Tab-separated table of C-alpha atoms in Angstrom:
chain	number	residue	atom	x	y	z
A	1	UNK	CA	-42.880	-4.400	15.314
A	2	UNK	CA	-42.206	-7.654	15.299
A	3	UNK	CA	-43.816	-10.241	13.100
A	4	UNK	CA	-44.211	-14.163	14.070
A	5	UNK	CA	-43.001	-16.518	11.239
A	6	UNK	CA	-42.887	-19.545	10.013
A	7	UNK	CA	-40.573	-21.536	8.428
A	8	UNK	CA	-40.609	-24.913	6.737
A	9	UNK	CA	-38.280	-26.746	9.203
A	10	UNK	CA	-39.733	-30.266	10.746
A	11	UNK	CA	-39.615	-28.878	14.278
A	12	UNK	CA	-42.831	-27.976	15.777
A	13	UNK	CA	-41.572	-23.436	16.564
A	14	UNK	CA	-42.295	-20.462	14.662
A	15	UNK	CA	-40.038	-17.511	15.091
A	16	UNK	CA	-39.521	-14.080	15.648
A	17	UNK	CA	-37.938	-11.047	13.073
A	18	UNK	CA	-37.791	-7.525	13.256
A	19	UNK	CA	-39.651	-5.575	9.790
A	20	UNK	CA	-37.270	-5.174	6.942
A	21	UNK	CA	-35.838	-1.593	6.600
A	22	UNK	CA	-37.351	0.324	3.911
A	23	UNK	CA	-40.312	1.751	5.039
A	24	UNK	CA	-42.368	0.796	2.291
A	25	UNK	CA	-41.956	-2.845	2.337
A	26	UNK	CA	-42.184	-2.869	6.184
A	27	UNK	CA	-45.916	-1.450	5.285
A	28	UNK	CA	-46.202	-4.530	3.053
A	29	UNK	CA	-45.299	-7.216	5.401
A	30	UNK	CA	-49.227	-8.817	6.485
A	31	UNK	CA	-50.273	-11.656	7.684
A	32	UNK	CA	-49.841	-13.998	4.514
A	33	UNK	CA	-47.455	-12.539	3.534
A	34	UNK	CA	-43.827	-14.840	2.095
A	35	UNK	CA	-40.393	-13.241	3.678
A	36	UNK	CA	-36.879	-14.233	2.941
A	37	UNK	CA	-34.900	-14.307	5.916
A	38	UNK	CA	-31.954	-15.876	7.311
A	39	UNK	CA	-32.350	-18.961	9.432
A	40	UNK	CA	-28.699	-20.807	11.195
A	41	UNK	CA	-26.231	-20.386	6.985
A	42	UNK	CA	-29.793	-20.649	5.331
A	43	UNK	CA	-31.721	-18.669	3.887
A	44	UNK	CA	-35.352	-19.817	4.011
A	45	UNK	CA	-38.604	-18.733	2.400
A	46	UNK	CA	-41.100	-18.259	5.283
A	47	UNK	CA	-44.995	-16.586	6.075
A	48	UNK	CA	-45.653	-14.994	8.715
A	49	UNK	CA	-48.554	-15.513	11.169
A	50	UNK	CA	-48.917	-13.142	13.612
A	51	UNK	CA	-48.034	-9.561	13.634
A	52	UNK	CA	-46.564	-8.349	17.491
A	53	UNK	CA	-46.292	-4.769	18.305
A	54	UNK	CA	-43.944	-5.648	21.196
A	55	UNK	CA	-42.658	-8.581	23.274
A	56	UNK	CA	-40.266	-8.930	26.178
A	57	UNK	CA	-37.838	-11.729	24.030
A	58	UNK	CA	-34.222	-10.554	25.842
A	59	UNK	CA	-32.485	-11.632	22.642
A	60	UNK	CA	-31.578	-9.104	19.640
A	61	UNK	CA	-34.000	-10.377	16.290
A	62	UNK	CA	-32.625	-10.694	13.547
A	63	UNK	CA	-33.759	-8.565	10.828
A	64	UNK	CA	-36.391	-10.104	7.802
A	65	UNK	CA	-34.388	-9.883	4.403
A	66	UNK	CA	-36.919	-9.671	2.271
A	67	UNK	CA	-40.747	-9.204	1.189
A	68	UNK	CA	-41.289	-11.497	-1.345
A	69	UNK	CA	-44.068	-8.481	-2.460
A	70	UNK	CA	-47.509	-8.894	-3.945
A	71	UNK	CA	-46.695	-12.831	-3.331
A	72	UNK	CA	-48.793	-13.643	0.196
A	73	UNK	CA	-50.978	-16.292	1.263
A	74	UNK	CA	-55.253	-15.154	2.090
A	75	UNK	CA	-56.501	-16.501	4.529
A	76	UNK	CA	-58.200	-19.336	2.759
A	77	UNK	CA	-55.094	-21.041	2.036
A	78	UNK	CA	-53.481	-20.091	6.288
A	79	UNK	CA	-57.312	-22.591	7.225
A	80	UNK	CA	-56.150	-24.566	4.531
A	81	UNK	CA	-52.970	-25.212	5.707
A	82	UNK	CA	-54.033	-24.546	10.050
A	83	UNK	CA	-56.813	-27.341	9.064
A	84	UNK	CA	-54.610	-29.686	6.898
A	85	UNK	CA	-51.913	-30.453	10.016
A	86	UNK	CA	-54.862	-31.424	11.964
A	87	UNK	CA	-56.464	-33.545	9.946
A	88	UNK	CA	-53.341	-35.373	9.469
A	89	UNK	CA	-51.483	-35.179	12.496
A	90	UNK	CA	-48.007	-33.083	10.792
A	91	UNK	CA	-46.782	-30.013	11.508
A	92	UNK	CA	-48.054	-26.727	10.568
A	93	UNK	CA	-44.887	-25.976	9.380
A	94	UNK	CA	-43.732	-29.139	7.036
A	95	UNK	CA	-47.478	-28.690	5.349
A	96	UNK	CA	-46.247	-25.185	4.985
A	97	UNK	CA	-43.045	-27.034	3.056
A	98	UNK	CA	-44.766	-28.814	0.624
A	99	UNK	CA	-47.580	-25.560	0.007
A	100	UNK	CA	-43.744	-23.927	-0.324
A	101	UNK	CA	-42.793	-27.064	-2.575
A	102	UNK	CA	-42.860	-25.436	-6.229
A	103	UNK	CA	-42.135	-22.147	-5.083
A	104	UNK	CA	-39.627	-20.226	-7.639
A	105	UNK	CA	-36.559	-19.517	-4.857
A	106	UNK	CA	-34.713	-17.737	-7.546
A	107	UNK	CA	-36.231	-14.135	-8.642
A	108	UNK	CA	-37.084	-14.943	-12.795
A	109	UNK	CA	-35.538	-12.446	-14.917
A	110	UNK	CA	-38.434	-10.139	-17.482
A	111	UNK	CA	-38.380	-11.372	-20.614
A	112	UNK	CA	-36.484	-7.756	-21.396
A	113	UNK	CA	-33.368	-8.875	-19.201
A	114	UNK	CA	-33.117	-12.335	-20.462
A	115	UNK	CA	-33.157	-11.320	-23.580
A	116	UNK	CA	-30.730	-8.973	-23.007
A	117	UNK	CA	-28.096	-11.808	-21.742
A	118	UNK	CA	-29.195	-13.630	-24.997
A	119	UNK	CA	-27.679	-10.844	-26.390
A	120	UNK	CA	-24.179	-10.528	-25.505
A	121	UNK	CA	-23.894	-14.660	-25.308
A	122	UNK	CA	-24.905	-14.100	-29.705
A	123	UNK	CA	-22.402	-10.946	-29.694
A	124	UNK	CA	-19.336	-13.282	-27.247
A	125	UNK	CA	-19.875	-16.197	-30.038
A	126	UNK	CA	-19.001	-13.746	-32.865
């Protein structure tokens, strides 16, 4: 399956990616799913806006790196992005960037993992 992904870039274009290799992660991708993809030499977070069963593209497509499950935009947020885009005469990609501005780009550690790191640092200081 091919996924149409909207990236927070200042261009009026969407990009196509193939699914994740993991079958479980592949099933988790739906409209509104937040995904991590490679774009040029950067890793970006985008949102899946459409699912396509097949396409006539001749270029090889890149894979989605990771599905940021369970994070996703519901239908209401997707409609809001479109509405704000039309109302303000801005591109949907720039409105998406505004929605993602406070999104953590790195994975957060659980309290248990943080305590282990703190404990190791304390032992090193002694």
